PDB file of C-alpha atoms in Angstrom:
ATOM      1  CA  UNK W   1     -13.054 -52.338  85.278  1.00 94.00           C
ATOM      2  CA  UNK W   2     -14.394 -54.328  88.269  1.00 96.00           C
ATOM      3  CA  UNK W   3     -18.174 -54.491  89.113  1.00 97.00           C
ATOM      4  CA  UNK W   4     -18.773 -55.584  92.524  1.00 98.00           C
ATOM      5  CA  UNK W   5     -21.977 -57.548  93.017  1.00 98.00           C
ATOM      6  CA  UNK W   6     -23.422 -57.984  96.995  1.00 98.00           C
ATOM      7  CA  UNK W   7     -25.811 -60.949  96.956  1.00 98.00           C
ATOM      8  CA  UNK W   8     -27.503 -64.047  98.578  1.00 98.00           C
ATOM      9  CA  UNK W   9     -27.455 -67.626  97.607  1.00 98.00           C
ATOM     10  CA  UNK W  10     -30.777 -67.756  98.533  1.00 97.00           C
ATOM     11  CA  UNK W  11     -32.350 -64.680  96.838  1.00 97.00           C
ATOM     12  CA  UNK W  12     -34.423 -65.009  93.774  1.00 97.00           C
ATOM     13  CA  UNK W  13     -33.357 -61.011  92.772  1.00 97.00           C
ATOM     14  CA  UNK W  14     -30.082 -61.465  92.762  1.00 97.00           C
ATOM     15  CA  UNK W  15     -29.866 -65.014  89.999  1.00 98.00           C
ATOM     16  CA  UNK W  16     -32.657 -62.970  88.088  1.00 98.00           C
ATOM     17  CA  UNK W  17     -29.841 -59.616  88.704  1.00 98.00           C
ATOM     18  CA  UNK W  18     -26.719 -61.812  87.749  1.00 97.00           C
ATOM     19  CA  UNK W  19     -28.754 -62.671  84.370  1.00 98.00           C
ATOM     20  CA  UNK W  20     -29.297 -59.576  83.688  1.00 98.00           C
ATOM     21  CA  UNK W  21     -25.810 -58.286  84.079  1.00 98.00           C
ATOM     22  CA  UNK W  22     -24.733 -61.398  81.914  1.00 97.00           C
ATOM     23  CA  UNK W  23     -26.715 -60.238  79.419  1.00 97.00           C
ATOM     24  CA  UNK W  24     -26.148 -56.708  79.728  1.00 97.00           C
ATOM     25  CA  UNK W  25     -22.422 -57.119  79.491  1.00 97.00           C
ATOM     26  CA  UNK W  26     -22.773 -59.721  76.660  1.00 96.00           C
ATOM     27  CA  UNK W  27     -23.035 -57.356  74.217  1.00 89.00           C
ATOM     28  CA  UNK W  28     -20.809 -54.549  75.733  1.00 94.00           C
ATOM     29  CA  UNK W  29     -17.340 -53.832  73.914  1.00 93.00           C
ATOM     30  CA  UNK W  30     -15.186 -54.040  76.798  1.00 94.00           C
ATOM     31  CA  UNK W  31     -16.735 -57.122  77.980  1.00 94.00           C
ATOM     32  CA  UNK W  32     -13.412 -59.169  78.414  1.00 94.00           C
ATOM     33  CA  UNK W  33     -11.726 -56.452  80.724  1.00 95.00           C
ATOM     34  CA  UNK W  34     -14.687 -56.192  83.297  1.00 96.00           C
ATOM     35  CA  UNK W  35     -13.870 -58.350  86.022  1.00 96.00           C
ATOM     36  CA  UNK W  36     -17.038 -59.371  88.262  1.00 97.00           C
ATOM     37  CA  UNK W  37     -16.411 -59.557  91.902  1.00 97.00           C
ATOM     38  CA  UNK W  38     -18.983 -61.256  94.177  1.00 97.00           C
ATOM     39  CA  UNK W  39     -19.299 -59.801  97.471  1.00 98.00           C
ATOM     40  CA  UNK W  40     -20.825 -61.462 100.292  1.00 98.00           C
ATOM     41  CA  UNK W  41     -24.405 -61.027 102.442  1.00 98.00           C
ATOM     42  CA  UNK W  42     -26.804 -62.863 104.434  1.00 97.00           C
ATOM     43  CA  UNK W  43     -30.074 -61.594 103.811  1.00 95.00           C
ATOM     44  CA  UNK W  44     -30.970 -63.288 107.375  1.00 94.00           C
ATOM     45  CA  UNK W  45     -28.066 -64.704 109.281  1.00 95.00           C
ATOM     46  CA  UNK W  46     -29.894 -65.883 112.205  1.00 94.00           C
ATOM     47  CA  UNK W  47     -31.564 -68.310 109.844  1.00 94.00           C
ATOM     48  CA  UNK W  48     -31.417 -72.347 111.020  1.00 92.00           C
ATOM     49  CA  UNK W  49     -28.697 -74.559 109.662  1.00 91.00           C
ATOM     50  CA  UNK W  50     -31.224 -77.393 109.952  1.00 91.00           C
ATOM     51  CA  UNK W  51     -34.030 -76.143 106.994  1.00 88.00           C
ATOM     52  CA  UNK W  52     -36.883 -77.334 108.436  1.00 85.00           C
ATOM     53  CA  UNK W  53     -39.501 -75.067 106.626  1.00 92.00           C
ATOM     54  CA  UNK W  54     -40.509 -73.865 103.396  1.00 92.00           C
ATOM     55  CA  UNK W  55     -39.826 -70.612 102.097  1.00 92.00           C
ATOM     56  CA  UNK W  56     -43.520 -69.803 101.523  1.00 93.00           C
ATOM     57  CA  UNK W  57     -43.867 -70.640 105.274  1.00 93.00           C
ATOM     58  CA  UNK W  58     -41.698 -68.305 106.195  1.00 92.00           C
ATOM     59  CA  UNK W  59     -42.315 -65.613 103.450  1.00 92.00           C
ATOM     60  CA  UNK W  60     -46.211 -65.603 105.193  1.00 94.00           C
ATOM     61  CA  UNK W  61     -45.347 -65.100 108.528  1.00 93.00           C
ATOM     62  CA  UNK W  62     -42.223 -62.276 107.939  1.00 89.00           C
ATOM     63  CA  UNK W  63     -44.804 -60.601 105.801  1.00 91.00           C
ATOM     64  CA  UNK W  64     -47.994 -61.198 107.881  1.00 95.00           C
ATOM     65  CA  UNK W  65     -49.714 -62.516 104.621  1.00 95.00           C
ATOM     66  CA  UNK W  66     -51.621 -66.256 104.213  1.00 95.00           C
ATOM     67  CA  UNK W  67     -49.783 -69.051 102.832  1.00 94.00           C
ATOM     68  CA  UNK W  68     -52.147 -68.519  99.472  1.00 95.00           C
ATOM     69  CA  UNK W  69     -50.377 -64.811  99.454  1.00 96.00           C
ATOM     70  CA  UNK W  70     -46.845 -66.046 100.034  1.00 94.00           C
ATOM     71  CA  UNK W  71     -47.604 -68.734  97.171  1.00 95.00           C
ATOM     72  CA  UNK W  72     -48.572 -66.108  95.027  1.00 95.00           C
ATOM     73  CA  UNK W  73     -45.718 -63.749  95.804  1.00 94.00           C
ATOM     74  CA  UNK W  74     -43.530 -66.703  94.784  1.00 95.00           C
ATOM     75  CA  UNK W  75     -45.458 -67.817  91.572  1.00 96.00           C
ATOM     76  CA  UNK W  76     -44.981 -63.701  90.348  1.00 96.00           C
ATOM     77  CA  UNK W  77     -41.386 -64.187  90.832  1.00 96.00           C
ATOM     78  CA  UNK W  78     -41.010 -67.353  89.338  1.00 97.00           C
ATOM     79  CA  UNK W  79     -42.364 -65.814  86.609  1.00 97.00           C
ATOM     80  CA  UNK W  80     -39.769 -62.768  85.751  1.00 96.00           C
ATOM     81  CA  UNK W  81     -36.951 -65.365  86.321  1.00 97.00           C
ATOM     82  CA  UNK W  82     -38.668 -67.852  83.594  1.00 98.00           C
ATOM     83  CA  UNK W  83     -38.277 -64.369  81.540  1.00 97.00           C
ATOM     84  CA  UNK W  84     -34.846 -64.559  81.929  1.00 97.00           C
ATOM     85  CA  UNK W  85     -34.439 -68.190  81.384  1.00 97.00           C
ATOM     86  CA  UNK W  86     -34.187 -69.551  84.655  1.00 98.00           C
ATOM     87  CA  UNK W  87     -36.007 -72.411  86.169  1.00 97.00           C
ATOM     88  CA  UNK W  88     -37.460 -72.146  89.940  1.00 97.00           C
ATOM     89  CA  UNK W  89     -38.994 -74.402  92.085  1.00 96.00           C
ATOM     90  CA  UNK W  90     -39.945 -72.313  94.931  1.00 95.00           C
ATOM     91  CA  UNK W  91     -42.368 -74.673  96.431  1.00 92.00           C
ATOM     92  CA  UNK W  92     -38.936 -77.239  97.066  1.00 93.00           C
ATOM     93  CA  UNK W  93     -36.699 -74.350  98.402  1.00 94.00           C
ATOM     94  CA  UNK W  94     -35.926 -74.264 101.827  1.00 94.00           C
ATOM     95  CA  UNK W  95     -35.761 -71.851 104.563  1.00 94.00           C
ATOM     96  CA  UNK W  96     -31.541 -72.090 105.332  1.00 96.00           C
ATOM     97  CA  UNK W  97     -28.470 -70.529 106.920  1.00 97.00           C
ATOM     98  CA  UNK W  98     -26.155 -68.810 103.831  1.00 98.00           C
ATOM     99  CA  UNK W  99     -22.623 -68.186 105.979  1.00 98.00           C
ATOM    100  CA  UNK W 100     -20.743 -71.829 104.433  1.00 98.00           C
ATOM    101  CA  UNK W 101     -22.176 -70.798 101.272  1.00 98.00           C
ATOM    102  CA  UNK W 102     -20.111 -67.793 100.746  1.00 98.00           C
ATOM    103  CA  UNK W 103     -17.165 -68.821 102.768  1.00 98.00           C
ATOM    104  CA  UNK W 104     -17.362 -71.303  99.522  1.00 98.00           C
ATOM    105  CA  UNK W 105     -17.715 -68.386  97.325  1.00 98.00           C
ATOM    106  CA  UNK W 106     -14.731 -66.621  99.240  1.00 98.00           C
ATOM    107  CA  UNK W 107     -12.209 -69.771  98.181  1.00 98.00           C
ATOM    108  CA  UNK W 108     -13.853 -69.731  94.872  1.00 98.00           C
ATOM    109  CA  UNK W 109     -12.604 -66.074  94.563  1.00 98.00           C
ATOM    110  CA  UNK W 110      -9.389 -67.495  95.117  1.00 98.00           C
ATOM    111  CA  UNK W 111      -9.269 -70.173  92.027  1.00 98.00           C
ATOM    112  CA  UNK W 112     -10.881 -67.669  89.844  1.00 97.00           C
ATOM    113  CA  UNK W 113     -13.813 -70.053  89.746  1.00 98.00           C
ATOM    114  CA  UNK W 114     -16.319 -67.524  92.201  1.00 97.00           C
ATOM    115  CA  UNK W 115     -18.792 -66.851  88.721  1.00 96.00           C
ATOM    116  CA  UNK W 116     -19.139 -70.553  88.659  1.00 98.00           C
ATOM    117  CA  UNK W 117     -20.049 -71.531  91.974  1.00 98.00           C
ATOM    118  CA  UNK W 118     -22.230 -68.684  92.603  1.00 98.00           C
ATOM    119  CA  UNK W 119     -24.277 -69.943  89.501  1.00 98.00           C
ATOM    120  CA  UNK W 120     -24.109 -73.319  90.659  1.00 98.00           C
ATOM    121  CA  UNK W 121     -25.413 -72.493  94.209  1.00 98.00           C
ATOM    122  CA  UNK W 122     -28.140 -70.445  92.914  1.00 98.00           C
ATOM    123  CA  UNK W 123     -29.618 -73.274  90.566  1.00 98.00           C
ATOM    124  CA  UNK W 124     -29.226 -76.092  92.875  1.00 98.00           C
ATOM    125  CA  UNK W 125     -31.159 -73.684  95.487  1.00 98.00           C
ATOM    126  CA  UNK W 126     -34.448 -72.531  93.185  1.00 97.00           C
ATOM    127  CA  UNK W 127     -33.887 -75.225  90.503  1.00 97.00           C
ATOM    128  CA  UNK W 128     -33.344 -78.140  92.583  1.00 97.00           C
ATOM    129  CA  UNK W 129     -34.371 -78.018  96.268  1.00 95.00           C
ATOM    130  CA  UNK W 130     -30.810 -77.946  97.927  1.00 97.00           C
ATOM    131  CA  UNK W 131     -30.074 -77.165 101.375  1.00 97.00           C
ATOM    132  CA  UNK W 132     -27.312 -74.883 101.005  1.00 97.00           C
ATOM    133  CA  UNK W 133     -26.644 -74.580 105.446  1.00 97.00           C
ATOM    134  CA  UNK W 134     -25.866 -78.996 104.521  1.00 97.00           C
ATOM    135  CA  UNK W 135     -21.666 -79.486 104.158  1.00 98.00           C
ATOM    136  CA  UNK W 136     -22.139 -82.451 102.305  1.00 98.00           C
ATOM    137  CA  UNK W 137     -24.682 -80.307  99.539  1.00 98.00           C
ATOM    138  CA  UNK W 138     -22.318 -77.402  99.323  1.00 98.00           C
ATOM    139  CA  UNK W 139     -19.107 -79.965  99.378  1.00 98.00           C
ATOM    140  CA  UNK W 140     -20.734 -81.833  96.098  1.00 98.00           C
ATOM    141  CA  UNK W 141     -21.502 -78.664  94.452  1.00 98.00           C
ATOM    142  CA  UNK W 142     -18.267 -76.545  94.670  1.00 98.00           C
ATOM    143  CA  UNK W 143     -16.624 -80.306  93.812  1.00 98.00           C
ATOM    144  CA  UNK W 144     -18.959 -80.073  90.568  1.00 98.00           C
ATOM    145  CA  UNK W 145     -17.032 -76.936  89.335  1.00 98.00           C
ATOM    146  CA  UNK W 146     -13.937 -78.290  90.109  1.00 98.00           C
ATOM    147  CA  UNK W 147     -12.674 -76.670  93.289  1.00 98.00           C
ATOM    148  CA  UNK W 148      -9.875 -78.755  94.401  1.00 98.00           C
ATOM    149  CA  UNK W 149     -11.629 -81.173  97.417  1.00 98.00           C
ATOM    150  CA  UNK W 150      -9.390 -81.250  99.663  1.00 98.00           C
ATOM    151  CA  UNK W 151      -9.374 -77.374 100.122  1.00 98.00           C
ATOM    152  CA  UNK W 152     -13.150 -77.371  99.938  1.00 98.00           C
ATOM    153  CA  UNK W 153     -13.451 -80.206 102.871  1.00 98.00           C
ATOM    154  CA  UNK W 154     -10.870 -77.999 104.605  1.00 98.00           C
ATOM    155  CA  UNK W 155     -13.522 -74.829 104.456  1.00 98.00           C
ATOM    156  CA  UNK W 156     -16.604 -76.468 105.404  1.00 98.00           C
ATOM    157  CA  UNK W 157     -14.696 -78.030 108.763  1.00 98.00           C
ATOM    158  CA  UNK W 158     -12.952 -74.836 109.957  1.00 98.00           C
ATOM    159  CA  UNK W 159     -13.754 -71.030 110.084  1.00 98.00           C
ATOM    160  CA  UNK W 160     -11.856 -70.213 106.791  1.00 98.00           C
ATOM    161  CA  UNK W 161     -12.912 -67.071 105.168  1.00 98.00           C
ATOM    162  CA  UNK W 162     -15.057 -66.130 107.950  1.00 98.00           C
ATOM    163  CA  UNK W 163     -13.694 -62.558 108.225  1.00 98.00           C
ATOM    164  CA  UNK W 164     -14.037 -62.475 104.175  1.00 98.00           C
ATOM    165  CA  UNK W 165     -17.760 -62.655 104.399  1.00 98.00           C
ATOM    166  CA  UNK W 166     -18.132 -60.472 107.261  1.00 98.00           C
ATOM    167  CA  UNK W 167     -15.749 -57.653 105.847  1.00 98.00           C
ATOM    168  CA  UNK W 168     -18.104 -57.776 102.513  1.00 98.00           C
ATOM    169  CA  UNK W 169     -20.771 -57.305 104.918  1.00 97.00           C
ATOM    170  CA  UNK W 170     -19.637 -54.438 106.792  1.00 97.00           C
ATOM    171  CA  UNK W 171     -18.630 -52.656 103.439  1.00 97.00           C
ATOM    172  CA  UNK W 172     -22.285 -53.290 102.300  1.00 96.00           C
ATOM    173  CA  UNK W 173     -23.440 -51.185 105.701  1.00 95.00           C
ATOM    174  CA  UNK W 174     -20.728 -48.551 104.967  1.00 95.00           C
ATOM    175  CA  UNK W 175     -22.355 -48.199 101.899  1.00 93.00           C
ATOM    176  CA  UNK W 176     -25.556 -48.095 102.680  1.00 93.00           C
ATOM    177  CA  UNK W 177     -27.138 -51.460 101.387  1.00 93.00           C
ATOM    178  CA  UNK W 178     -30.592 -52.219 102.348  1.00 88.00           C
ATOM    179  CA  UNK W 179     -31.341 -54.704  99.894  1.00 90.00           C
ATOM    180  CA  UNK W 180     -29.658 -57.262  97.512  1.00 96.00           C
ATOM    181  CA  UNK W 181     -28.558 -57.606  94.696  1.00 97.00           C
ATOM    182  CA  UNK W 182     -25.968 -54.033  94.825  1.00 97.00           C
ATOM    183  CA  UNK W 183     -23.907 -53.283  92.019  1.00 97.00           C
ATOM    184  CA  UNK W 184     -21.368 -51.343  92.226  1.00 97.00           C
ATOM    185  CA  UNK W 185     -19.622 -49.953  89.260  1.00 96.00           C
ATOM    186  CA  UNK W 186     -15.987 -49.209  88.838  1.00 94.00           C
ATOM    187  CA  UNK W 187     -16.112 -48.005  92.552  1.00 92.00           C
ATOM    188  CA  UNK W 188     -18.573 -44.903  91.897  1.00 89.00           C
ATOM    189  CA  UNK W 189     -22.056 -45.864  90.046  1.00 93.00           C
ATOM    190  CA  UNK W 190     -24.302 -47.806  92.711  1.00 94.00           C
ATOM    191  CA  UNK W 191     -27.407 -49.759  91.814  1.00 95.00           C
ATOM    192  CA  UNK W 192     -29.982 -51.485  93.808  1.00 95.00           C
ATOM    193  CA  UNK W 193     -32.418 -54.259  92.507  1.00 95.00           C
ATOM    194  CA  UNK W 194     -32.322 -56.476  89.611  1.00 96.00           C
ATOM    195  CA  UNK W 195     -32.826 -53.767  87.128  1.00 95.00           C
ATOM    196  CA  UNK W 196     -33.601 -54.110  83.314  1.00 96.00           C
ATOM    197  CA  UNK W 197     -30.658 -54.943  80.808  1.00 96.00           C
ATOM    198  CA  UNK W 198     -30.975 -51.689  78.686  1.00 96.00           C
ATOM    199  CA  UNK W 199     -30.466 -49.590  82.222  1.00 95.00           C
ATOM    200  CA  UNK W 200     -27.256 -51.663  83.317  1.00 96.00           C
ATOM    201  CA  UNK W 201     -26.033 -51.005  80.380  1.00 95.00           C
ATOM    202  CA  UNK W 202     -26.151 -47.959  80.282  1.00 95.00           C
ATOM    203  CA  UNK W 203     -24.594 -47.463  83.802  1.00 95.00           C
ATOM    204  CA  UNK W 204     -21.950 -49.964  82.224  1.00 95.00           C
ATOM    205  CA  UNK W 205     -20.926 -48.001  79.816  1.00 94.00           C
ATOM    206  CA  UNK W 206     -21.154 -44.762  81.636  1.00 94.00           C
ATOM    207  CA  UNK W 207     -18.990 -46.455  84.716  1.00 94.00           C
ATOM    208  CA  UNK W 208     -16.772 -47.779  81.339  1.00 94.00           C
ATOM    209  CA  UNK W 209     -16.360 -44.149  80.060  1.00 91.00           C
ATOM    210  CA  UNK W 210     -15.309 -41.997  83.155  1.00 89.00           C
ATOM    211  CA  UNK W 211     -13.330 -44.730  84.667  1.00 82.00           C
ATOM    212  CA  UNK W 212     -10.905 -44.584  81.752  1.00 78.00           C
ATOM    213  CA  UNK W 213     -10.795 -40.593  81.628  1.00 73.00           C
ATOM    214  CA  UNK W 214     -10.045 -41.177  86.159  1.00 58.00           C
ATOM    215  CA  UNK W 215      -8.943 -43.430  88.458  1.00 53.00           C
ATOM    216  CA  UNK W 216     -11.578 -45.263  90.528  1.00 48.00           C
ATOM    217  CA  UNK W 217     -12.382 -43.737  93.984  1.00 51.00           C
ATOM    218  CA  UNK W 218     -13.660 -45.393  96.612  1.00 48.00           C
ATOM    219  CA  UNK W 219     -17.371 -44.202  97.563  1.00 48.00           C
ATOM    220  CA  UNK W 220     -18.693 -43.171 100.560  1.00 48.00           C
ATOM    221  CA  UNK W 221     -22.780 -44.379 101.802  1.00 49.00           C
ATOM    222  CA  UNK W 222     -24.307 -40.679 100.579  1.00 50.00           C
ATOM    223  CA  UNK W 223     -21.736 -40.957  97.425  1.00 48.00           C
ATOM    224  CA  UNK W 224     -23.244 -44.250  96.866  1.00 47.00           C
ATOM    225  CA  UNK W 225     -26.688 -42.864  96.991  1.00 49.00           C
ATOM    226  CA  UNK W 226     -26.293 -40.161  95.112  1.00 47.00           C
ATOM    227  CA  UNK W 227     -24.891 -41.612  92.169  1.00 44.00           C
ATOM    228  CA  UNK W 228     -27.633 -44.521  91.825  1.00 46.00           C
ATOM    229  CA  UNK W 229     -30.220 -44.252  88.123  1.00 40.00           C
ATOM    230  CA  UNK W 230     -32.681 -42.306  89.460  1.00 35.00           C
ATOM    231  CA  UNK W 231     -35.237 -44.738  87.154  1.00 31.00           C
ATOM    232  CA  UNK W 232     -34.271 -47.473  89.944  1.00 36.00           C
ATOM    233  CA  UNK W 233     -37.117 -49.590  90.918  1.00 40.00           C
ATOM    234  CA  UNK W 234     -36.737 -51.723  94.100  1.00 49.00           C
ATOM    235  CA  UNK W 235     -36.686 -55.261  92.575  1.00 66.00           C
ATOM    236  CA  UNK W 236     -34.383 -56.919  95.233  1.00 65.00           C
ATOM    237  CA  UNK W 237     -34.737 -58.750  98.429  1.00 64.00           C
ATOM    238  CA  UNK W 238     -34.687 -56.637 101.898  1.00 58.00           C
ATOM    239  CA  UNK W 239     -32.813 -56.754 105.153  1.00 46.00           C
ATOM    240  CA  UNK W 240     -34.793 -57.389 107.739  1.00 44.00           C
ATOM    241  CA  UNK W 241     -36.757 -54.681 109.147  1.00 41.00           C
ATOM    242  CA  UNK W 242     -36.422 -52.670 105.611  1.00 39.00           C
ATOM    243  CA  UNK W 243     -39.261 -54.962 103.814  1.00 36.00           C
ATOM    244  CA  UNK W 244     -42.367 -53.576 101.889  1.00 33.00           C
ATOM    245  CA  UNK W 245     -44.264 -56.440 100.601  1.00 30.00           C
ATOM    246  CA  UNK W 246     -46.002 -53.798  97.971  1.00 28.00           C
ATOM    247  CA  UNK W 247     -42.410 -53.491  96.169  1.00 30.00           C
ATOM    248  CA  UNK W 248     -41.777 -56.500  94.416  1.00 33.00           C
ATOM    249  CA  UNK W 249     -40.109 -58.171  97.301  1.00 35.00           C
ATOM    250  CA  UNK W 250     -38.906 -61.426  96.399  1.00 38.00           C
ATOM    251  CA  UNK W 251     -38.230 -64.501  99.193  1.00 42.00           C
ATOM    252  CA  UNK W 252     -35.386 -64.620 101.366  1.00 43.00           C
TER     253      UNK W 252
END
């Protein structure tokens, strides 16, 4: 069974999501023949290559809020994430361009190594203050999994996997997506945010189930929608346009 998982390097939702599936899935049967597939979008791609400001910077003026209030948006999220294990360092991360990133991912796919590198990008981002727009940042850390060099050096100085990323993207706008991290299971259960373990789980096993009685199908947008846990919150980082800072927005 594949899960496909739309989500941005640089959004705290979607590492806190991807734990949360890991852990989900970590005690699930079945868990050797699900297959994750990691599907690209840019929560902002008109953002700079050159990261110039901080995210709590930018966080108060998208949201119209004080620096204090962007601070404090960041410390709440820092928080859940320590819940789950994960270190950030919001007050290091910077304000940065995504589109190498998962080009990277997209060749990452291809070596079977796309889990590691997208858990790689995400620490060095809110663990350790990495530019991910810099080619010699992303170069080091898709060398670190052990993406063969030359190929990666190839990537970062060419357009390779361009269309990839923007393909993912268009599928995540045929389907509806305002916000990352999207799951969508087995083709035909969609979720939105980074939802508790016990309801993935469920949805995991219920995706598991009627997968093996049918063949996938491919959803439509309002097939999408429909077939999302009702018990959804909206813990997950917004396009641009779609925010409410009152939901649990995280930084993008």
């Amino acid at each position: 069974m594949e899960i496909e998982i739309w989500s941005d390097v640089v959004c705290p939702w979607c590492y806190i999501g991807k734990r949360r599936l890991e852990k989900a899935l970590a005690s699930f049967e079945q868990r050797d023949r699900v297959r994750l597939i990691w599907r690209s979008f840019q929560l902002d791609p008109s953002a700079p290559r050159e990261a110039h400001e901080r995210v709590s910077a930018v966080l108060a003026r998208k949201y119209a809020i004080s620096r204090a209030e962007a601070e404090a948006m960041n410390a709440r999220v820092s928080a859940l994430a320590a819940q789950e294990g994960l270190i950030f360092h919001l007050d290091q991360a910077r304000y940065c361009n995504t589109f190498d990133a998962h080009r990277l991912l997209h060749l990452a796919a291809a070596h079977d190594q796309a889990q590691e590198l997208a858990e790689r990008l995400w620490r060095a981002y809110f663990s350790e203050g990495a530019v991910l727009s810099e080619p010699g940042t992303l170069y080091r850390l898709a060398s670190e999994v052990g993406l063969p060099e030359p190929e990666v050096a190839l990537v970062l100085q060419s357009s390779a996997y361009s269309e990839a990323v923007r393909a993912d993207e268009r599928r995540a706008h045929e389907l509806g997506v305002q916000g990352v991290p999207f799951f969508l299971f087995a083709g035909r259960y969609a979720v939105s945010g980074a939802q508790p373990v016990p309801l993935l789980r469920r949805v995991l096993e219920r995706a598991w189930r009627e997968s093996a009685q049918e063949p996938p199908q491919l959803v439509t947008a309002a097939e999408a929608r429909a077939a999302q846990e009702q018990i959804c919150s909206d813990e997950s980082c917004a396009l641009p346009g779609s925010e409410n800072v009152d939901q649990g927005k995280g930084s993008a």
